[in-house]
Short mmCIF file of C-alpha atoms and ligand atoms in Angstrom, two decimals:
data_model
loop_
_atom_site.label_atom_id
_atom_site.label_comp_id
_atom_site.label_asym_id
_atom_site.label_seq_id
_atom_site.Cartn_x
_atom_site.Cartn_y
_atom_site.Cartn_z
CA UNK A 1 52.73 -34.04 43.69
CA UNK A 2 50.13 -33.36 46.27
CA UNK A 3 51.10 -29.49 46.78
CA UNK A 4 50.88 -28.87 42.83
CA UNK A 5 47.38 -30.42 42.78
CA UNK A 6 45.84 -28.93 46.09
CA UNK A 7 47.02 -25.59 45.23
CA UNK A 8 45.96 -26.24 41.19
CA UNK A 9 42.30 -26.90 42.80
CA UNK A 10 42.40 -23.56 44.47
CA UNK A 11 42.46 -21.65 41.52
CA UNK A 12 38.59 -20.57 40.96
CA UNK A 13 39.08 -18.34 38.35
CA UNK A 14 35.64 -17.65 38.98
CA UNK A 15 35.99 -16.61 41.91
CA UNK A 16 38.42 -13.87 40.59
CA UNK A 17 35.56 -13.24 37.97
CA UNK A 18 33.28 -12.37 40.61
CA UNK A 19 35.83 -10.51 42.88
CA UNK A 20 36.47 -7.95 39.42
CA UNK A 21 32.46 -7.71 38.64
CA UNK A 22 32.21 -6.83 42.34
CA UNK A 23 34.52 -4.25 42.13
CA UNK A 24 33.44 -3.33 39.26
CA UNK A 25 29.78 -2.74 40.52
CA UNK A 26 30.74 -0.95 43.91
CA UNK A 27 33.17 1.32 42.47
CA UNK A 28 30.48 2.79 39.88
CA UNK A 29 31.67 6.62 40.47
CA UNK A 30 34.50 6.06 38.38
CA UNK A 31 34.80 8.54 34.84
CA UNK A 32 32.00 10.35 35.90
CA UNK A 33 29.83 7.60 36.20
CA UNK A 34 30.83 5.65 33.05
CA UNK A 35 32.61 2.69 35.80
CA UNK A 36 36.17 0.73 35.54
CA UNK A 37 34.11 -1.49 32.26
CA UNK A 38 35.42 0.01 29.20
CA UNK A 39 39.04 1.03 30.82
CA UNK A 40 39.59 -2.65 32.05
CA UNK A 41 38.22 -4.21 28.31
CA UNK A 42 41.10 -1.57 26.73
CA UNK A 43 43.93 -3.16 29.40
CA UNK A 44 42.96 -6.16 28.00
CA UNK A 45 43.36 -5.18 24.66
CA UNK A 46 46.72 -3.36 24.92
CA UNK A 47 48.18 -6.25 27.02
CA UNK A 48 47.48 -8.28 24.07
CA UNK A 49 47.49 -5.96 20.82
CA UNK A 50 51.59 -5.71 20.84
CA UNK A 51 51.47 -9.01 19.75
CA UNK A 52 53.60 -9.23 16.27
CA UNK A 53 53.05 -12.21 14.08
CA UNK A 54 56.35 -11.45 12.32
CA UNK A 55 58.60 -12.70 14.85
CA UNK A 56 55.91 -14.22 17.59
CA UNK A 57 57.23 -10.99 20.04
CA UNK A 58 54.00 -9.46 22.10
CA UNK A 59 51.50 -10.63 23.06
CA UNK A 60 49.30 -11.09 26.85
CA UNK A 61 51.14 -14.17 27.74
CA UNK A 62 54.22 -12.40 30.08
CA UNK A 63 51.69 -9.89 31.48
CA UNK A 64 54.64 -7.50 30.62
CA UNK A 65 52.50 -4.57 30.97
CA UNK A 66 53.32 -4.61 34.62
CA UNK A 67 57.00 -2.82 33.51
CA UNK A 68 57.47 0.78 33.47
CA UNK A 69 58.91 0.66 29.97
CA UNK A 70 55.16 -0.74 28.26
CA UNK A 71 53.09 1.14 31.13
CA UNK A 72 54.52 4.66 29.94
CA UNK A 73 53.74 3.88 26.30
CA UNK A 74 52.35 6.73 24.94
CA UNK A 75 49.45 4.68 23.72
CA UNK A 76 48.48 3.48 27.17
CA UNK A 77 47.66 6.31 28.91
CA UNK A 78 44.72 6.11 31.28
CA UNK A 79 45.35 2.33 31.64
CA UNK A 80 47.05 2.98 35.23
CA UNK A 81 43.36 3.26 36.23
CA UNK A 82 42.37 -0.23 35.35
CA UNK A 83 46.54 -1.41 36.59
CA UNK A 84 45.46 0.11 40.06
CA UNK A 85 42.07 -0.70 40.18
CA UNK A 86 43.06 -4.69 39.21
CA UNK A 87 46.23 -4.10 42.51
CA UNK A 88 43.94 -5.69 45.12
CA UNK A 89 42.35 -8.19 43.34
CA UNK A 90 45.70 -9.25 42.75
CA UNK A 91 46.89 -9.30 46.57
CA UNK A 92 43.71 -11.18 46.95
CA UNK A 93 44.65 -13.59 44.42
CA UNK A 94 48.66 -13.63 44.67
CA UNK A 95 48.50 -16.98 42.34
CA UNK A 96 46.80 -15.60 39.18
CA UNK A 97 49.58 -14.50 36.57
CA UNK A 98 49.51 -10.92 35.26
CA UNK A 99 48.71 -12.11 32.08
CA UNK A 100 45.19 -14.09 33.33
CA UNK A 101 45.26 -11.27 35.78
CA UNK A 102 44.71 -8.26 32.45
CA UNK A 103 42.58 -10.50 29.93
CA UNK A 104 40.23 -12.11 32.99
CA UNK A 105 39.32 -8.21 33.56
CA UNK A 106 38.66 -7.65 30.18
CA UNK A 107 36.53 -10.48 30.07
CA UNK A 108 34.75 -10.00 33.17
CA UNK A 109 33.94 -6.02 32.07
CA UNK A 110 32.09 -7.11 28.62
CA UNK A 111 29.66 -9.94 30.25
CA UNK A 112 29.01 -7.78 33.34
CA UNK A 113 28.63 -4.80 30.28
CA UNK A 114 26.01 -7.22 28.97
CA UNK A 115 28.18 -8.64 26.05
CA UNK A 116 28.48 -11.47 25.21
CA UNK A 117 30.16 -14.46 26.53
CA UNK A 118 34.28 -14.64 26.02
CA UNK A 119 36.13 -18.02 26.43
CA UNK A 120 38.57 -17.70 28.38
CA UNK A 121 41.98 -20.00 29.12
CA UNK A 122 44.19 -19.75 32.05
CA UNK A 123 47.86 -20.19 31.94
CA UNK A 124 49.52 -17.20 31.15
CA UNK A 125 53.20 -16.93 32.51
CA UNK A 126 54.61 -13.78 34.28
CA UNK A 127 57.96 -13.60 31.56
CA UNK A 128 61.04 -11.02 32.98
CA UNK A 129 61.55 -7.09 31.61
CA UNK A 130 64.12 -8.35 28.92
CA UNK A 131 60.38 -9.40 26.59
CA UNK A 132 59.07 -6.47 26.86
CA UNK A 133 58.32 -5.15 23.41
CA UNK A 134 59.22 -1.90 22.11
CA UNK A 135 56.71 0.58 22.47
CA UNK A 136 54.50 1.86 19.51
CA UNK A 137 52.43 -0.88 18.64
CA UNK A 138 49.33 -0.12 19.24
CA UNK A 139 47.28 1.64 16.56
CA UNK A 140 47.69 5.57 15.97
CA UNK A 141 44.13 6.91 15.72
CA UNK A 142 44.62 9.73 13.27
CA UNK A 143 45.34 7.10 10.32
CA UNK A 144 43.07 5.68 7.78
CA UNK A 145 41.65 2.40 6.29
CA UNK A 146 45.31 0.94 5.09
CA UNK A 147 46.97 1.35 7.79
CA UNK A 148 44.35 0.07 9.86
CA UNK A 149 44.69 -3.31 7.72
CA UNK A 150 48.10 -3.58 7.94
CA UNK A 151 47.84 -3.29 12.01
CA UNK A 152 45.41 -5.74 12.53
CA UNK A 153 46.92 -8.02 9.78
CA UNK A 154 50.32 -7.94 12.05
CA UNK A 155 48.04 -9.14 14.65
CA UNK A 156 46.78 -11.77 12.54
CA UNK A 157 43.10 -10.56 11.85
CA UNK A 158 41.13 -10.31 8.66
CA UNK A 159 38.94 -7.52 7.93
CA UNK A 160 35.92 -9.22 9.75
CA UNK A 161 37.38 -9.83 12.49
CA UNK A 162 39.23 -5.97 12.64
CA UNK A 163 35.31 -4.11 12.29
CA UNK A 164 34.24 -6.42 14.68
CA UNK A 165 36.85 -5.87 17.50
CA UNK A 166 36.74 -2.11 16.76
CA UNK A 167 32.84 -2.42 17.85
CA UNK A 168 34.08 -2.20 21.68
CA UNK A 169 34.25 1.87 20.53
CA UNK A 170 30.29 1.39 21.55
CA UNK A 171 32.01 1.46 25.15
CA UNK A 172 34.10 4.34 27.45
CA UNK A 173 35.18 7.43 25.95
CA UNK A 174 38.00 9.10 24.47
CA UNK A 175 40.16 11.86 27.27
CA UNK A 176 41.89 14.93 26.26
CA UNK A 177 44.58 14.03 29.01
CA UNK A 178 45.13 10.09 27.75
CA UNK A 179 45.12 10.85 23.94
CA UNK A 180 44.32 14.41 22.54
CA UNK A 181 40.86 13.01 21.47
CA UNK A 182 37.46 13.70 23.56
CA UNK A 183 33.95 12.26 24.30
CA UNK A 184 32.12 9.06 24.39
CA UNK A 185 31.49 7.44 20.82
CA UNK A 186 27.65 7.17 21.74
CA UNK A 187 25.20 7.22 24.41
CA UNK A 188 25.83 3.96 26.49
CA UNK A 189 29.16 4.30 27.35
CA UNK A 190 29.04 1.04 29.93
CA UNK A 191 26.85 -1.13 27.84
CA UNK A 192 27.98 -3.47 25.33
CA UNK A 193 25.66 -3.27 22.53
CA UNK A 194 26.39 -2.46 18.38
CA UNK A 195 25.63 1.19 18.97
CA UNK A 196 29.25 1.83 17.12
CA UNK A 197 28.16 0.43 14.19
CA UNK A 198 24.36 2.01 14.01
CA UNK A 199 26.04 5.75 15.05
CA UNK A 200 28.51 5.50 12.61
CA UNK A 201 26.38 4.93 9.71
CA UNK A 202 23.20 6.70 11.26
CA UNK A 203 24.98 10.18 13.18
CA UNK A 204 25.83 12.81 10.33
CA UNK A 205 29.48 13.59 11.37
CA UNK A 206 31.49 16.50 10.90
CA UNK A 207 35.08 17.05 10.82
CA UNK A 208 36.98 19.28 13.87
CA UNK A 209 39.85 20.33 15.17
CA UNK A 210 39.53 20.02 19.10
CA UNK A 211 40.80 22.01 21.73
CA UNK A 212 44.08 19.91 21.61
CA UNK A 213 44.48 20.76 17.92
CA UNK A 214 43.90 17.01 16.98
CA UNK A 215 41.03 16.31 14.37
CA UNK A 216 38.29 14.40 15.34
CA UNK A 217 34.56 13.79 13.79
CA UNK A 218 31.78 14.92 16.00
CA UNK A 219 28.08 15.09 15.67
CA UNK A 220 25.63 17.04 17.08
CA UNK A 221 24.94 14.45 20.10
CA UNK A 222 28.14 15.17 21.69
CA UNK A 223 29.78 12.00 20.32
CA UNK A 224 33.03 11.38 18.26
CA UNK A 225 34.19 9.18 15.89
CA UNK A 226 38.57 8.78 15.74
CA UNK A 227 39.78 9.31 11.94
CA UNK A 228 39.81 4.87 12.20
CA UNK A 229 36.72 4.68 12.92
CA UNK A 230 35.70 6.68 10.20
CA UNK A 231 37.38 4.59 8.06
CA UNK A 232 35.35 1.88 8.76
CA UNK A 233 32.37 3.39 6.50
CA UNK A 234 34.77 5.26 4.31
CA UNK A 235 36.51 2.17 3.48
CA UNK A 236 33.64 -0.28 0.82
CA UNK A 237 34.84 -3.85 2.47
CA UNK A 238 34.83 -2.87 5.90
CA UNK A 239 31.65 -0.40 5.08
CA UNK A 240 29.77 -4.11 4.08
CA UNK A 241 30.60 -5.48 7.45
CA UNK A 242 29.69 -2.50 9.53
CA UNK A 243 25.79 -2.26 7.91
CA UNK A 244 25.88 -6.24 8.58
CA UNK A 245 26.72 -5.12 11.91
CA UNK A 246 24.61 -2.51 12.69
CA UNK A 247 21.68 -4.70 11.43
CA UNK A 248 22.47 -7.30 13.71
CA UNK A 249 23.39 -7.67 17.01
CA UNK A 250 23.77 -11.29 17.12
CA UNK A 251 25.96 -11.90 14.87
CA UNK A 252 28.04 -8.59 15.93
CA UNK A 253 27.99 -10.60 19.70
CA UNK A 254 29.18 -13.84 18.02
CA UNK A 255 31.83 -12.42 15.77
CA UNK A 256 32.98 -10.17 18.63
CA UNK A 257 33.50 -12.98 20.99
CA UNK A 258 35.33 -14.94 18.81
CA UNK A 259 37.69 -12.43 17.70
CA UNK A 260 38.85 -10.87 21.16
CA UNK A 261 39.31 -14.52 22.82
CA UNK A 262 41.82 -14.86 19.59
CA UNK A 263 42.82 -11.66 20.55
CA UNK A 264 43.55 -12.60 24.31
CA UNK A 265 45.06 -16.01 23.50
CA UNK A 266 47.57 -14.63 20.05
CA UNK A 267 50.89 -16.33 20.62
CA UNK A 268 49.96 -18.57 23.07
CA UNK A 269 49.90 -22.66 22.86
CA UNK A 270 47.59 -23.85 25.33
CA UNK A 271 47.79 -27.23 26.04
CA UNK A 272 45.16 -29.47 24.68
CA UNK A 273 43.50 -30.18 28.56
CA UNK A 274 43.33 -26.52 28.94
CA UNK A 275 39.63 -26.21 27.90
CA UNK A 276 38.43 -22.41 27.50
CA UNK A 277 36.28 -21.09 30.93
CA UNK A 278 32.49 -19.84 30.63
CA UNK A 279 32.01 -17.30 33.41
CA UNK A 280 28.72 -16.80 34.80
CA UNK A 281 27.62 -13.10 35.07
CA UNK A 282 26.90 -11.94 38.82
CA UNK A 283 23.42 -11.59 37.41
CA UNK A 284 23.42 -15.57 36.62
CA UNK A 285 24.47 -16.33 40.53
CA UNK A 286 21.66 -13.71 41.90
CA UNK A 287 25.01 -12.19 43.30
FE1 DDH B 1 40.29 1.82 21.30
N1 DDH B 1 40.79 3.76 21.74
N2 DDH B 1 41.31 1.96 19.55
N3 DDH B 1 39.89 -0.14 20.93
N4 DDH B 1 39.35 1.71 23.10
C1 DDH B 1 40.43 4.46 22.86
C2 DDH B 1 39.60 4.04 23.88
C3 DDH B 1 39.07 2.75 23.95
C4 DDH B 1 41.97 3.05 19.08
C5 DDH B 1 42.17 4.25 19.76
C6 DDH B 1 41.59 4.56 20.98
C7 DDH B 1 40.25 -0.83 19.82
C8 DDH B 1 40.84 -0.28 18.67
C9 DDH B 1 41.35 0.99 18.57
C10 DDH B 1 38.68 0.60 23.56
C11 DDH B 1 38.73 -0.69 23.03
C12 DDH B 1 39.31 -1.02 21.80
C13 DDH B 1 41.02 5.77 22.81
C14 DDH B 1 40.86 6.84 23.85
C15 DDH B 1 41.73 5.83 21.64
C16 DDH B 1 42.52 7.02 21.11
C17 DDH B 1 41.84 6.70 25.03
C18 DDH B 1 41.64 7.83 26.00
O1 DDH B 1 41.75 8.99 25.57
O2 DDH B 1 41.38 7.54 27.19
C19 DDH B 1 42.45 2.80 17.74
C20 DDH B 1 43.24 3.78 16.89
C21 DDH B 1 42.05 1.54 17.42
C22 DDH B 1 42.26 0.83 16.14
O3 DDH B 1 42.25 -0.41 16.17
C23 DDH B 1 42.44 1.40 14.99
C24 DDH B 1 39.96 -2.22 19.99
C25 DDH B 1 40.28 -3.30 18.95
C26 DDH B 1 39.38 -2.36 21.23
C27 DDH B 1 38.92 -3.59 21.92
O4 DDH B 1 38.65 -3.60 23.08
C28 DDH B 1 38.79 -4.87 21.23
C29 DDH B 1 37.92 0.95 24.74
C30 DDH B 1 37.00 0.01 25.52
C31 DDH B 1 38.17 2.31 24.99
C32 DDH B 1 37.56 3.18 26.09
C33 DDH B 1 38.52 3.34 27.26
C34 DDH B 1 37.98 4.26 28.33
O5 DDH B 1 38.79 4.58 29.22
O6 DDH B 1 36.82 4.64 28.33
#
């Protein structure tokens, strides 16, 4: 009727775009300077990386981690920053689903990052606390190469699309309080570039057991590498893509793109009319 198609009109997801980049611009104090960008791309990434292939269970289509019972996951600690900071956007947009909501702010972070551009589809459906999935999903960082296949192979991702997804370790950091693990993985922390790729091969990296008693590889920079990331060179197939990688931005941007819009869309059907959203950057809008 009438209502469904005034009220469909209404819903400039663009508009929310801008609302998050704003945010994201103002509130720049945030992690020491570092900003909500890298904390907002890893909401969007848990939201979507419980997704199991297996049995179609996961997934960023019920926006499920709204409940306590996937909030309190070990693995997503530190994401009740990017939960709170995304709390008024969402009283400012009551109609976007939690789901749009938690991918839309990953999105927004890596273009206003300077990555490149996602596609994005709306239509994500707020699903009750019964789908929640259990909790440890989400990759353990102290593993190596194999298991690191078999995760993103669960999430149905091939090796080239697993080194390239792992390349958002170019932004935030890793916190003693969230996950035992500490500092940034190089020396842009809040913009999206291939720096992951050209540290990891570049850095000379040595082995340590941190002041948590949880082994990390550091260099001499002050920047880290988690045991899977080092498995990315140690590894000879995903060592190929990471020099490919680290030579090349562009097709590190295009790859990248690809693979986290699959990421954000796993498990869902989108109907055929439902054609993917371009967001322009504030930048584009001389907002
Ligand atoms: Fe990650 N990640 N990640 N990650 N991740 C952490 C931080 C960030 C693993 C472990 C950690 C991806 C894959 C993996 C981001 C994006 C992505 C932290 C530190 C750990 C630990 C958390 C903390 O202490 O605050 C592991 C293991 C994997 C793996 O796949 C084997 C992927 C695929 C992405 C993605 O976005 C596509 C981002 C961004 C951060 C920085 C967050 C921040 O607050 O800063």
């Amino acid at each position: 009727g009438v209502h469904v198609a005034e009220k469909e009109a209404k819903r400039d997801y663009q508009e929310v775009y801008n609302a998050i980049a704003t945010k994201i611009r103002d509130e720049d104090e945030y992690d020491n300077y570092i900003g909500y960008g890298p904390v907002l791309v890893r909401l969007a990434w848990h939201s979507s990386g419980t997704f199991d292939r297996n049995d179609n269970s996961g997934g960023s289509f019920g926006g499920t981690y709204r409940f306590k019972k996937e909030m309190n996951d070990p693995s997503n600690k530190g994401l009740q920053n990017a939960f709170d900071f995304l709390r008024p956007i969402h009283e400012q947009f009551p109609w976007i689903s939690s789901g749009d909501l938690y991918t839309l702010g990953g999105v927004t972070a890596v273009q206003e990052m300077m990555g490149p551009k996602i596609p994005w589809r709306s239509g994500r459906v707020d699903q009750p606390e019964n789908t929640v999935p259990d909790n440890g999903r989400l990759p353990d960082a102290s593993q190596g190469a194999s298991y690191v296949r078999n995760l993103f192979d669960r999430l149905g991702f091939g090796d080239r699309e697993t080194v390239a997804l792992i390349g958002a370790h170019a932004l935030g950091k890793t916190h003693y309080e969230n996950s035992g693990y500490e500092g940034p993985w190089g020396p842009s922390p809040n913009v999206f570039t291939n720096d992951f790729f050209v540290n990891l091969l570049n850095a000379h990296w040595t082995l340590n057991t941190n002041k948590k008693g949880v082994k990390q590889w550091d260099n001499d920079q002050g920047h880290m590498m988690l045991p899977t990331d080092m498995a990315l060179v140690k590894d000879p197939k995903y060592r190929k893509l990471v020099e490919e990688y680290a030579k090349d931005q562009d097709v590190f941007f295009r790859d990248f793109s690809k693979a986290f819009a699959k990421l954000l869309e796993n498990n869902i059907k989108f109907p055929d009319q439902n054609k993917p959203h371009y967001f322009k950057t504030l930048d584009e809008q001389d907002l």
